[in-house]
JSON list of C-alpha atoms and ligand atoms in Angstrom, two decimals:
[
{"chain": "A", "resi": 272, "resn": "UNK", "atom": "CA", "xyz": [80.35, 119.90, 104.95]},
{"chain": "A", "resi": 273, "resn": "UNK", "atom": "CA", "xyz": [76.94, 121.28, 105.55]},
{"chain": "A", "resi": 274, "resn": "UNK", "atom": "CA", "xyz": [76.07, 123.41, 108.49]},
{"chain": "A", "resi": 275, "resn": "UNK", "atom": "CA", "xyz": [71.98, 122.38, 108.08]},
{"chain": "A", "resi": 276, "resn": "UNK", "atom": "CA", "xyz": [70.93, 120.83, 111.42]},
{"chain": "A", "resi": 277, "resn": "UNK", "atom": "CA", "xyz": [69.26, 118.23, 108.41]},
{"chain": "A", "resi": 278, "resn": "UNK", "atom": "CA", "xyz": [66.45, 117.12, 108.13]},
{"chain": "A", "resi": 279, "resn": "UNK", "atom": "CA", "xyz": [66.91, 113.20, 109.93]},
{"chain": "A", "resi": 280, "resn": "UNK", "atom": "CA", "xyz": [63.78, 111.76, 109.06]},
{"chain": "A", "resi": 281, "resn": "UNK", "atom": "CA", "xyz": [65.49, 109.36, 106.39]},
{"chain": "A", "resi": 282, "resn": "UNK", "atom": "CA", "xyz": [67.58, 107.78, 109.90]},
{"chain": "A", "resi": 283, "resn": "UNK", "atom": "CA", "xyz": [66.37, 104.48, 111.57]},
{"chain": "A", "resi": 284, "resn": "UNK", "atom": "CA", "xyz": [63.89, 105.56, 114.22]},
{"chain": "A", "resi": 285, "resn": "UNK", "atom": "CA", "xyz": [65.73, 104.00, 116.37]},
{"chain": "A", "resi": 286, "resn": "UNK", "atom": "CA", "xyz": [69.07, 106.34, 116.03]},
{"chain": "A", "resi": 287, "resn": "UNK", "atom": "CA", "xyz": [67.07, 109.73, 114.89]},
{"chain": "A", "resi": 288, "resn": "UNK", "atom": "CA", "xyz": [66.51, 110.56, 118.90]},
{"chain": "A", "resi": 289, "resn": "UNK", "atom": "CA", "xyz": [70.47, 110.18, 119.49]},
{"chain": "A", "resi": 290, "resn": "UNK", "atom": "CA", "xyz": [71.73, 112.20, 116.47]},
{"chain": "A", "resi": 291, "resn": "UNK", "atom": "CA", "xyz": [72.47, 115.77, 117.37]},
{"chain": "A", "resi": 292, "resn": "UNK", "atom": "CA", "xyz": [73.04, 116.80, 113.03]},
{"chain": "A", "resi": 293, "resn": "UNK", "atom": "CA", "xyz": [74.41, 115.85, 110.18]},
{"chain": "A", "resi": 294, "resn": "UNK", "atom": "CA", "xyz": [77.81, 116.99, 109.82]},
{"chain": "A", "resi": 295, "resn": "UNK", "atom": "CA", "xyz": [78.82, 115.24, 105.93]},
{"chain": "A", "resi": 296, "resn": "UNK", "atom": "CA", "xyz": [75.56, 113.94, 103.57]},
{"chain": "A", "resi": 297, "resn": "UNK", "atom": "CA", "xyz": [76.03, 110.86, 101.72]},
{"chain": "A", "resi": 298, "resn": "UNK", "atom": "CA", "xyz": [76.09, 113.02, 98.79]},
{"chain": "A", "resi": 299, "resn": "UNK", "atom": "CA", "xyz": [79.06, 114.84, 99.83]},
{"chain": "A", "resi": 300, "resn": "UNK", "atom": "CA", "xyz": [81.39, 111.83, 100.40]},
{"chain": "A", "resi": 301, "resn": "UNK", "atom": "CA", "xyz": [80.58, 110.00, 97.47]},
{"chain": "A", "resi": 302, "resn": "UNK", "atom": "CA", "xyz": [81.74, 113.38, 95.40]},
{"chain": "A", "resi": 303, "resn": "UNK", "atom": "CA", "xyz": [84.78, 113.21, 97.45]},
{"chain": "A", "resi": 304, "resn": "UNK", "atom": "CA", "xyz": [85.45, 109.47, 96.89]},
{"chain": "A", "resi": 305, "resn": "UNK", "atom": "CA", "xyz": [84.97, 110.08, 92.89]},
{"chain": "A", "resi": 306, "resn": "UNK", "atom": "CA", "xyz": [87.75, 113.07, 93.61]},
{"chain": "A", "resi": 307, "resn": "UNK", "atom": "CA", "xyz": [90.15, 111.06, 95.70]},
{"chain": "A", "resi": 308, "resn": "UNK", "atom": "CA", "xyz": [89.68, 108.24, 93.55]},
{"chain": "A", "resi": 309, "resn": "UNK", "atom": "CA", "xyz": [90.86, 110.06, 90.58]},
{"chain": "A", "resi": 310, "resn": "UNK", "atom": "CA", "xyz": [93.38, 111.49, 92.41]},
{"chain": "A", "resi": 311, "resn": "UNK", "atom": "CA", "xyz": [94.69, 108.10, 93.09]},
{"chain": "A", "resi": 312, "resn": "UNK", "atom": "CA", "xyz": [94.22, 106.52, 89.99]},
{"chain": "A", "resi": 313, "resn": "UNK", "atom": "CA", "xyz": [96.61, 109.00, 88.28]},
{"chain": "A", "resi": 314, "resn": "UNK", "atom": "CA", "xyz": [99.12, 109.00, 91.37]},
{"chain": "A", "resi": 315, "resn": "UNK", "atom": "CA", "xyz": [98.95, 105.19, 90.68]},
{"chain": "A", "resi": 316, "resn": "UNK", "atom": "CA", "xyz": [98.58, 104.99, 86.89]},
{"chain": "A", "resi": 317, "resn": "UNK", "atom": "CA", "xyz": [100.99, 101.92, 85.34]},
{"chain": "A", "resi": 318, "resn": "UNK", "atom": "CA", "xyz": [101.05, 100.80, 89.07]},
{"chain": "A", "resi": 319, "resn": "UNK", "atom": "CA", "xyz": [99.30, 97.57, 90.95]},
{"chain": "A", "resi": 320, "resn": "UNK", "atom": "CA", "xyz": [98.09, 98.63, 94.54]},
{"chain": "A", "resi": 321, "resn": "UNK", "atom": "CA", "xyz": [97.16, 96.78, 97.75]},
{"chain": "A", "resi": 322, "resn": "UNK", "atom": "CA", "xyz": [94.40, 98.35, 99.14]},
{"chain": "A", "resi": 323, "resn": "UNK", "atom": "CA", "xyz": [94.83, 97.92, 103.55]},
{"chain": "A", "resi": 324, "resn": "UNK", "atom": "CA", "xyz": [91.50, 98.40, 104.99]},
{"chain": "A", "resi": 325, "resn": "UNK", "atom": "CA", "xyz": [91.28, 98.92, 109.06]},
{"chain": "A", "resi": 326, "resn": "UNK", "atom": "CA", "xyz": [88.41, 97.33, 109.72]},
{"chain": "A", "resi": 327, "resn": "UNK", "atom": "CA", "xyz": [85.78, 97.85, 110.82]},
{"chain": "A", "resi": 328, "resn": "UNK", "atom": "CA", "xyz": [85.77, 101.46, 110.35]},
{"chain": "A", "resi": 329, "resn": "UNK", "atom": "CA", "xyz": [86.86, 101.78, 106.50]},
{"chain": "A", "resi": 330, "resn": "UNK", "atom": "CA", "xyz": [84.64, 99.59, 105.42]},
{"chain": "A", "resi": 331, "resn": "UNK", "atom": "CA", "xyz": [82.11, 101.15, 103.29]},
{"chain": "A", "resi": 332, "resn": "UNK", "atom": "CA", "xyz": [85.29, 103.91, 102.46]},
{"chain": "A", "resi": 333, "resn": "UNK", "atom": "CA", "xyz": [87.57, 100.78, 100.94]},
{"chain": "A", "resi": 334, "resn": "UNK", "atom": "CA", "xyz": [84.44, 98.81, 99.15]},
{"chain": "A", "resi": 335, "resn": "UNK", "atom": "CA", "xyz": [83.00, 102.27, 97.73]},
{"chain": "A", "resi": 336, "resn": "UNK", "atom": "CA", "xyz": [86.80, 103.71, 96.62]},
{"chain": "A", "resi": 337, "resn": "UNK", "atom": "CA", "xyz": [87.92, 100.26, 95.40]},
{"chain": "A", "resi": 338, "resn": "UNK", "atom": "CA", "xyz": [84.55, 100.17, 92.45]},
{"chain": "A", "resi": 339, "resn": "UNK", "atom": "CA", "xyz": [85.74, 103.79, 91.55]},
{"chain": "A", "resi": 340, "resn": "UNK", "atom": "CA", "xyz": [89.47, 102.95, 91.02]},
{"chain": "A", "resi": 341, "resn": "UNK", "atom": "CA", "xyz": [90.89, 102.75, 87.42]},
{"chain": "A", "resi": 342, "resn": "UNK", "atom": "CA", "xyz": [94.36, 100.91, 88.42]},
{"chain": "A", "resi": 343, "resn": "UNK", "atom": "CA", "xyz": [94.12, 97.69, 89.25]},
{"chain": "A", "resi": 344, "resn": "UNK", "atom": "CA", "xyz": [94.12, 97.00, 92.90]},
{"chain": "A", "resi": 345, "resn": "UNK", "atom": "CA", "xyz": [93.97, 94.28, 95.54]},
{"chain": "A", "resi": 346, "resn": "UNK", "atom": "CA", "xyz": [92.17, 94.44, 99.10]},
{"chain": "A", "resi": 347, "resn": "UNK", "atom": "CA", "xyz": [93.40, 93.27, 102.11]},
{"chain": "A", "resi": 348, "resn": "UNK", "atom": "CA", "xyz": [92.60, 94.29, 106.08]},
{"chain": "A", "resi": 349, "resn": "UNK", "atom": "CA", "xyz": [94.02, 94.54, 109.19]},
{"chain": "A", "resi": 350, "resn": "UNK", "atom": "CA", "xyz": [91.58, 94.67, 112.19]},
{"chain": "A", "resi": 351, "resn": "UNK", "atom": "CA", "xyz": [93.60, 96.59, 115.38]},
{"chain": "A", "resi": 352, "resn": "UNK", "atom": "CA", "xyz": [92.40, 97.63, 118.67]},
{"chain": "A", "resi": 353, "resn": "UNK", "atom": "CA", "xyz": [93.85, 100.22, 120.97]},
{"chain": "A", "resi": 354, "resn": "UNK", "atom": "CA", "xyz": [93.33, 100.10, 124.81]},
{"chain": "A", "resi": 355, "resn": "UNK", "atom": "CA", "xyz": [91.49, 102.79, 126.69]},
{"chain": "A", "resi": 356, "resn": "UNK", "atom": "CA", "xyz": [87.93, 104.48, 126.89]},
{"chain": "A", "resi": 357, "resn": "UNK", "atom": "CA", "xyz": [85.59, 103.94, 124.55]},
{"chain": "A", "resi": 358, "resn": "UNK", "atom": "CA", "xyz": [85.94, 107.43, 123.08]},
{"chain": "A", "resi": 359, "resn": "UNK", "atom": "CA", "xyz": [90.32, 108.27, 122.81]},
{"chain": "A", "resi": 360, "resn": "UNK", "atom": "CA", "xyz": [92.86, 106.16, 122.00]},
{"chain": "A", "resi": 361, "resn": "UNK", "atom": "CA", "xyz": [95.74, 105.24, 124.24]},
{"chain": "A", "resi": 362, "resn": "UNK", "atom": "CA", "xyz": [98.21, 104.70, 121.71]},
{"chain": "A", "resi": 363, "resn": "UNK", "atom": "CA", "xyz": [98.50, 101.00, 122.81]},
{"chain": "A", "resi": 364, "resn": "UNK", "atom": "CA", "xyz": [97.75, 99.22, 119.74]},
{"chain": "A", "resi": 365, "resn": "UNK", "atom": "CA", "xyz": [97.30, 95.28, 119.29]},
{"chain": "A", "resi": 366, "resn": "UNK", "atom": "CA", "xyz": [96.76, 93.44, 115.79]},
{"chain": "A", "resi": 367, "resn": "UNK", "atom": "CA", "xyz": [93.45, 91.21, 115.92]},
{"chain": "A", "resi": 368, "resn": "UNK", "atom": "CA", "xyz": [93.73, 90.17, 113.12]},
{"chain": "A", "resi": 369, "resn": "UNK", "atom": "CA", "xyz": [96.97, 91.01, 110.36]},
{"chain": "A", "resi": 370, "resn": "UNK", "atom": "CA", "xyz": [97.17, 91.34, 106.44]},
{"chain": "A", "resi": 371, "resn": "UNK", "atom": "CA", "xyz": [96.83, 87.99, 104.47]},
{"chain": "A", "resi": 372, "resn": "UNK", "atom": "CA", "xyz": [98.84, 89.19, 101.63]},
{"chain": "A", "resi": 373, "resn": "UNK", "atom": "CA", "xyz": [102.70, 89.57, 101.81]},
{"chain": "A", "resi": 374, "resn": "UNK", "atom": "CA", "xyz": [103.43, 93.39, 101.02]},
{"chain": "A", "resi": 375, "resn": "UNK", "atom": "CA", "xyz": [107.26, 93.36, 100.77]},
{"chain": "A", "resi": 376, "resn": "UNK", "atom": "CA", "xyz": [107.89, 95.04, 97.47]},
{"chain": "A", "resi": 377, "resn": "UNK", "atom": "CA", "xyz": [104.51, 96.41, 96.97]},
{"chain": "A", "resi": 378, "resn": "UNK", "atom": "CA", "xyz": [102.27, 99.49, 96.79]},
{"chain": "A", "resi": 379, "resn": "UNK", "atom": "CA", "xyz": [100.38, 99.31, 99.55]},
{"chain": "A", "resi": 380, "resn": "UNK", "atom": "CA", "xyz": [97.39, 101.95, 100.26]},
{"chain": "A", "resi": 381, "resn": "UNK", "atom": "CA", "xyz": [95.98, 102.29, 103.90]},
{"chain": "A", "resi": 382, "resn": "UNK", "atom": "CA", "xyz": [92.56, 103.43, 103.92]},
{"chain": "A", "resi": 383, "resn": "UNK", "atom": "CA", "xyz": [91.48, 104.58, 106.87]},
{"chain": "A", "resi": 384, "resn": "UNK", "atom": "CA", "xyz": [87.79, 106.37, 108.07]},
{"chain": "A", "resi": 385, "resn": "UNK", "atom": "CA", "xyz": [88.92, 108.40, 110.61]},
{"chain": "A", "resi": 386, "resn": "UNK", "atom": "CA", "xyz": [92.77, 109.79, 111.58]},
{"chain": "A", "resi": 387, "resn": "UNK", "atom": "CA", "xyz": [92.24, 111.56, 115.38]},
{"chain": "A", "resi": 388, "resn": "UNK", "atom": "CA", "xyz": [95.72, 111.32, 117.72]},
{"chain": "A", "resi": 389, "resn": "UNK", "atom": "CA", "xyz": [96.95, 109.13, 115.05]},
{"chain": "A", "resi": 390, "resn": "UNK", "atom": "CA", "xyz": [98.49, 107.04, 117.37]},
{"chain": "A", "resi": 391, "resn": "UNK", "atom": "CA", "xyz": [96.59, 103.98, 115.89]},
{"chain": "A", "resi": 392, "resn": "UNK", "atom": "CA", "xyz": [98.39, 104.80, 112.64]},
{"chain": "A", "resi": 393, "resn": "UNK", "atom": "CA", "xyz": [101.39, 105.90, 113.96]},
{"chain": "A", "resi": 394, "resn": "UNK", "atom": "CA", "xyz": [101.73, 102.19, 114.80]},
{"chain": "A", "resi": 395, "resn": "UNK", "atom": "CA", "xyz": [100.62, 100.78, 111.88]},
{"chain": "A", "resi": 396, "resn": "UNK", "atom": "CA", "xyz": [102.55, 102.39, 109.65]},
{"chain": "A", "resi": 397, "resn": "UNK", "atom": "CA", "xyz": [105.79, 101.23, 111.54]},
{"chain": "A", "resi": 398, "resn": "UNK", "atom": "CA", "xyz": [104.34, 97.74, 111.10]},
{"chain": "A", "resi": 399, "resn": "UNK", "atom": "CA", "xyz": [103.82, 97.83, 107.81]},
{"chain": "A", "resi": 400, "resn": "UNK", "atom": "CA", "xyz": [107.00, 99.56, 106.68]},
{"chain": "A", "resi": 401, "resn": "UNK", "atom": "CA", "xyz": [108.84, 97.20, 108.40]},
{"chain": "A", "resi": 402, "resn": "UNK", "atom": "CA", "xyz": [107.52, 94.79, 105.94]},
{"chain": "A", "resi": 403, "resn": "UNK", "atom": "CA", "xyz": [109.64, 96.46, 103.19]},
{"chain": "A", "resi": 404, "resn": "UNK", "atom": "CA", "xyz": [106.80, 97.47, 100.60]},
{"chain": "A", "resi": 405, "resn": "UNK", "atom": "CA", "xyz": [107.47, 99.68, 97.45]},
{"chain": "A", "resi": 406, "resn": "UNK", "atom": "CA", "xyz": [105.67, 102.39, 99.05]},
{"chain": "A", "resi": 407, "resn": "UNK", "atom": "CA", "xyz": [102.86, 103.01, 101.88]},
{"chain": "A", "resi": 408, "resn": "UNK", "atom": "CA", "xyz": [100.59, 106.15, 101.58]},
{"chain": "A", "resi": 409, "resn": "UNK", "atom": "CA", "xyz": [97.36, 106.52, 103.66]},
{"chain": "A", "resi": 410, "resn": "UNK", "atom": "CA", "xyz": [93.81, 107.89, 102.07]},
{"chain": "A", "resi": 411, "resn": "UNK", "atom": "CA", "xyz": [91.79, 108.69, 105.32]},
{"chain": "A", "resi": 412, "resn": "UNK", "atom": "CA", "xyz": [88.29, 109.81, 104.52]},
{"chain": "A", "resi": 413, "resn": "UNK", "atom": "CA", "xyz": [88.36, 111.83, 107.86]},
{"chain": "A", "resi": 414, "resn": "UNK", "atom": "CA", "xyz": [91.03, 113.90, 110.37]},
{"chain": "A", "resi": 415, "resn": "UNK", "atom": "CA", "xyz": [90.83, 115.44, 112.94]},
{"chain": "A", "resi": 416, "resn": "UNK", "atom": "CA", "xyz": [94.25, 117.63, 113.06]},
{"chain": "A", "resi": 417, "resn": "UNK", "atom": "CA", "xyz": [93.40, 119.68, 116.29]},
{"chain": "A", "resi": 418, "resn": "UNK", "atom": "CA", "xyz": [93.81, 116.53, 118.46]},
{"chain": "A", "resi": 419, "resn": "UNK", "atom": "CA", "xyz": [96.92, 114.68, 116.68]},
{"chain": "A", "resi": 420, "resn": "UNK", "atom": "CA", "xyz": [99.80, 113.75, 118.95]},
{"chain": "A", "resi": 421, "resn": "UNK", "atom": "CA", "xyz": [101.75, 112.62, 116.15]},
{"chain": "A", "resi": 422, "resn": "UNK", "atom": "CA", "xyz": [102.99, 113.81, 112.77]},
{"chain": "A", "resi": 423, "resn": "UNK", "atom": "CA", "xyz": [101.57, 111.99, 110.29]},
{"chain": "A", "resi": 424, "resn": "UNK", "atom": "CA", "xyz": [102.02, 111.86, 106.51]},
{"chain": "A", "resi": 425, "resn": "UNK", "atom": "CA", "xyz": [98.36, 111.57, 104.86]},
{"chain": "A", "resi": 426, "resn": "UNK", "atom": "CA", "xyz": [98.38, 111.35, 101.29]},
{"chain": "A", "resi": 427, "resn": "UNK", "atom": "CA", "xyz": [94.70, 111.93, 100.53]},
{"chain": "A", "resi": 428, "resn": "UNK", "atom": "CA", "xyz": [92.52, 113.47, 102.55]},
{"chain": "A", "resi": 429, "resn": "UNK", "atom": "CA", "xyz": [88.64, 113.62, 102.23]},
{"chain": "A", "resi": 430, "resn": "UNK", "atom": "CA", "xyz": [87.28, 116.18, 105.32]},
{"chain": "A", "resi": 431, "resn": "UNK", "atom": "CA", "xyz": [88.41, 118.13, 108.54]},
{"chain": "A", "resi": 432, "resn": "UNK", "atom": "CA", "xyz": [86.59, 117.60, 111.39]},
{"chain": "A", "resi": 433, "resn": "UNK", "atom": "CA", "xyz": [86.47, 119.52, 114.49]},
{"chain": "A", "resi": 434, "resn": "UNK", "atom": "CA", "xyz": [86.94, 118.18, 117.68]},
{"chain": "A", "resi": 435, "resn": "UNK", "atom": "CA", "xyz": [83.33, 115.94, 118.05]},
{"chain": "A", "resi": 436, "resn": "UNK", "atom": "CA", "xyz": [82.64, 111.97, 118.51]},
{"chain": "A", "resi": 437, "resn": "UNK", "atom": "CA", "xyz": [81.24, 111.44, 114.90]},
{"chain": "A", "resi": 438, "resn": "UNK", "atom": "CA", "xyz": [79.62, 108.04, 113.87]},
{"chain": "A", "resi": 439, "resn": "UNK", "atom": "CA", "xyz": [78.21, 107.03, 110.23]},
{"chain": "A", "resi": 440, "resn": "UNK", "atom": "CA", "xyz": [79.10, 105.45, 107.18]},
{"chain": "A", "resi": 441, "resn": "UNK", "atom": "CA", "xyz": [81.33, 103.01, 109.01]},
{"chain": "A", "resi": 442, "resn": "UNK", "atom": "CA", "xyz": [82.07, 105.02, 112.17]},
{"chain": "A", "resi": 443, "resn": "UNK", "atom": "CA", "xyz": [80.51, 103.39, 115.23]},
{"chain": "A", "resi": 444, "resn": "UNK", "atom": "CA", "xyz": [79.63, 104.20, 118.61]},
{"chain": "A", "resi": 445, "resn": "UNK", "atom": "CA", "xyz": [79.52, 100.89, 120.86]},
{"chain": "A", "resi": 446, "resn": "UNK", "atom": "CA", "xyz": [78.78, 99.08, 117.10]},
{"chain": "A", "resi": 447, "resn": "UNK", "atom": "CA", "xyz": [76.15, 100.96, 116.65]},
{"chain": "A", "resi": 448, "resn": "UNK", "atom": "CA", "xyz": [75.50, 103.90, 113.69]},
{"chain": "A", "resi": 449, "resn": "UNK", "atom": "CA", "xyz": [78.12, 102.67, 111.36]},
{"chain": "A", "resi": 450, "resn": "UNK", "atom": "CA", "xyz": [75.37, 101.95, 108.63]},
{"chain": "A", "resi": 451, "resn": "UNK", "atom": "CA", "xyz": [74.34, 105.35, 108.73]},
{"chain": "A", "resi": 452, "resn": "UNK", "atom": "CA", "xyz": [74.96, 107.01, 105.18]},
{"chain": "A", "resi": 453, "resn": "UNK", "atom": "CA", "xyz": [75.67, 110.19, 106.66]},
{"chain": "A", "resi": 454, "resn": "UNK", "atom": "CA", "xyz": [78.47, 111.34, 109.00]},
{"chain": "A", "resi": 455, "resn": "UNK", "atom": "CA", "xyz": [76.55, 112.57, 112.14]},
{"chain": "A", "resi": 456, "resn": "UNK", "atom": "CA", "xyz": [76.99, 113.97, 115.56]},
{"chain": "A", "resi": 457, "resn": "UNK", "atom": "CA", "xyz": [75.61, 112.29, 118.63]},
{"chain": "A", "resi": 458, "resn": "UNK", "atom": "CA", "xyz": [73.79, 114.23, 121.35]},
{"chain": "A", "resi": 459, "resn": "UNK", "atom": "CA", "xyz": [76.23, 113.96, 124.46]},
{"chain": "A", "resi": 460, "resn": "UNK", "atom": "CA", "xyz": [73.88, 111.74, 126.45]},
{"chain": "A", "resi": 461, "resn": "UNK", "atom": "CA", "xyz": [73.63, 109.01, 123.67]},
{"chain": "A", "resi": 462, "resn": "UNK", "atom": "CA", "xyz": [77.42, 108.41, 123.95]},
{"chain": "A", "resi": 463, "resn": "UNK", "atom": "CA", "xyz": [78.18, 109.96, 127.46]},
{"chain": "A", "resi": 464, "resn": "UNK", "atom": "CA", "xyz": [79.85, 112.68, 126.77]},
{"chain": "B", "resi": 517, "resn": "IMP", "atom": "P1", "xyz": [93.56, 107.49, 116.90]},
{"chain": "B", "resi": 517, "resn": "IMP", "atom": "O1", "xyz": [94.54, 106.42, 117.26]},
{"chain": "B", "resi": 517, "resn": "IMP", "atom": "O2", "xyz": [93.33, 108.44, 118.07]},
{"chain": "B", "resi": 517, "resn": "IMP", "atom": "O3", "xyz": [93.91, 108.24, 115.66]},
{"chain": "B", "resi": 517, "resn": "IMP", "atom": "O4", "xyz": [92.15, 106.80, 116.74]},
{"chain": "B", "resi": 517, "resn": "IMP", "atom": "C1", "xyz": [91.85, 106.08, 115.63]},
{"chain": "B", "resi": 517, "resn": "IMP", "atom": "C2", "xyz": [90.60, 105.26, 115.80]},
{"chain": "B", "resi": 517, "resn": "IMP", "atom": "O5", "xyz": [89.75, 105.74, 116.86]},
{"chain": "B", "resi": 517, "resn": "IMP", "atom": "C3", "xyz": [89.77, 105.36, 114.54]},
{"chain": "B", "resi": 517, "resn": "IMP", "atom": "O6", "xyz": [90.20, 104.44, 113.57]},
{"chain": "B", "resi": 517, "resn": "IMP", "atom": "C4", "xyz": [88.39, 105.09, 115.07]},
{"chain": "B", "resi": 517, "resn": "IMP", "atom": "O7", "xyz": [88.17, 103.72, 115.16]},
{"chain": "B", "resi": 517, "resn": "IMP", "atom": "C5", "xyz": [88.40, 105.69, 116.46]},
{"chain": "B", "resi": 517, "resn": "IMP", "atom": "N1", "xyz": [87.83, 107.05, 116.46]},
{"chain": "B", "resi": 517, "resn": "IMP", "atom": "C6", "xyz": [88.50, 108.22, 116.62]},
{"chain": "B", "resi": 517, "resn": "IMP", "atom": "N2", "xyz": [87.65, 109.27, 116.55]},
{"chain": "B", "resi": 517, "resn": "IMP", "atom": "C7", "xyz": [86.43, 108.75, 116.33]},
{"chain": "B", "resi": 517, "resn": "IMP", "atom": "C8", "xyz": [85.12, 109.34, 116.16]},
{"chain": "B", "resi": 517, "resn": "IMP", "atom": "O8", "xyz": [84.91, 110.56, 116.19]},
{"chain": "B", "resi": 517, "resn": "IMP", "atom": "N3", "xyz": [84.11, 108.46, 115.96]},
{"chain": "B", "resi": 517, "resn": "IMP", "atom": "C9", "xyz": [84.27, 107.11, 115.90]},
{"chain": "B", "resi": 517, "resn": "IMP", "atom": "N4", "xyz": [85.47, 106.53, 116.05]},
{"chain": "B", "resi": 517, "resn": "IMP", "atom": "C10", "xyz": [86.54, 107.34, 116.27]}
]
C-alpha cells in the first residue's frame, strides 16, 4: 500500500474531483495477483479448480488471477445482493443469479474483491458447502478485519484495509469507479459519508 496522496491525473476527469487518494496502485495488485496466484497454483498442483466469482465486484480480480493460474481451472459466478444502505451490509443475502456448474465433489475457489462484516460470505459459504464440493477456500483480494462480525476462514489474502468506503478495480460506488485501475478513497461528499 502506498501512503502518496498520488498523483490522479491518469483518472477520468470525471472521477479525479471525487477521489480523496490512492490507497493500492495498479502496480501493486498485479504483484500481488502473480504472488497469490503462485500460491494457488502449488496449493492446487495435480488438482482441477472451479473458480466462483461474486460478481460484479471480482471481476477484473477472477479474469486477471484466472490468465496467471498454472492448474487448470474453470469459472463460474454467482451474483448476490444484501439488503440495507448503500454503504454496510445487513447480512440479508439473496442469490440473483446462482452457479451454472454443479460443484458437488469439486474444488471450488471463491474469489472475492472485498471481505468487510463478511456476512455476505458467511452466507455463501453455507450455500455452497451445502452443495457437497471437495473443498471451498476463498482468495479475497481485500479485508477489512476491524469491521468483521463473523469468523471467517480466508485462504489467500491480497491487502488490509482500514476502515474506509474504497472503490476501483471492480469496487463500485452507485456503479460507478469500478474501472478504475487503482484502489482509491472517495472524498466523503462524493459518496455521503
Ligand atoms: P460484507 O457482507 O459486509 O462483507 O460486504 C461484502 C460486500 O459489500 C462486498 O462484496 C462489496 O460488494 C461491498 N463492500 C464492502 N465494503 C466495500 C467498500 O469499501 N467498497 C465497495 N464495496 C464494498
Amino acid at each position: 500500500m502506498t501512503d502518496a496522496a498520488s498523483d490522479l491525473a491518469h483518472l477520468p476527469e470525471a472521477y479525479r474531483a471525487n477521489v480523496e487518494r490512492v490507497l493500492i496502485t495498479s502496480e501493486e495488485i498485479s504483484t500481488k495477483l502473480d504472488e497469490l496466484a503462485a500460491e494457488v497454483s502449488r496449493d492446487y498442483a495435480g488438482e482441477e479448480l472451479l473458480l466462483v466469482g461474486v460478481l460484479k465486484g471480482a471481476i477484473f480480480v477472477v479474469a486477471d488471477l484466472h490468465r496467471l493460474l498454472t492448474v487448470p481451472a474453470a469459472v463460474d459466478f454467482m451474483a448476490v445482493s444484501s439488503y440495507g444502505s448503500a454503504t454496510t451490509s445487513s447480512g440479508v443475502v439473496r442469490i440473483l443469479k446462482d452457479l451454472e456448474a454443479e460443484i458437488e465433489g469439486r474444488h471450488v475457489l471463491v474469489v472475492e474483491d472485498i471481505v468487510d462484516s463478511g456476512l455476505t460470505l458467511d452466507y455463501l459459504l453455507k450455500n455452497l458447502r451445502s452443495r457437497r464440493p471437495a473443498s471451498v477456500e476463498v482468495l479475497s483480494l481485500l479485508t477489512k478485519p476491524s469491521r468483521r462480525e463473523v469468523d471467517l476462514p480466508i485462504r489467500y489474502v491480497g491487502f488490509e484495509v482500514p476502515d474506509v468506503f474504497v472503490v476501483g478495480y471492480g469496487l463500485d460506488f452507485a456503479e460507478h469507479y469500478r474501472g478504475l485501475g487503482d484502489i482509491v478513497t472517495l472524498k466523503p461528499e462524493a459518496y455521503g459519508g
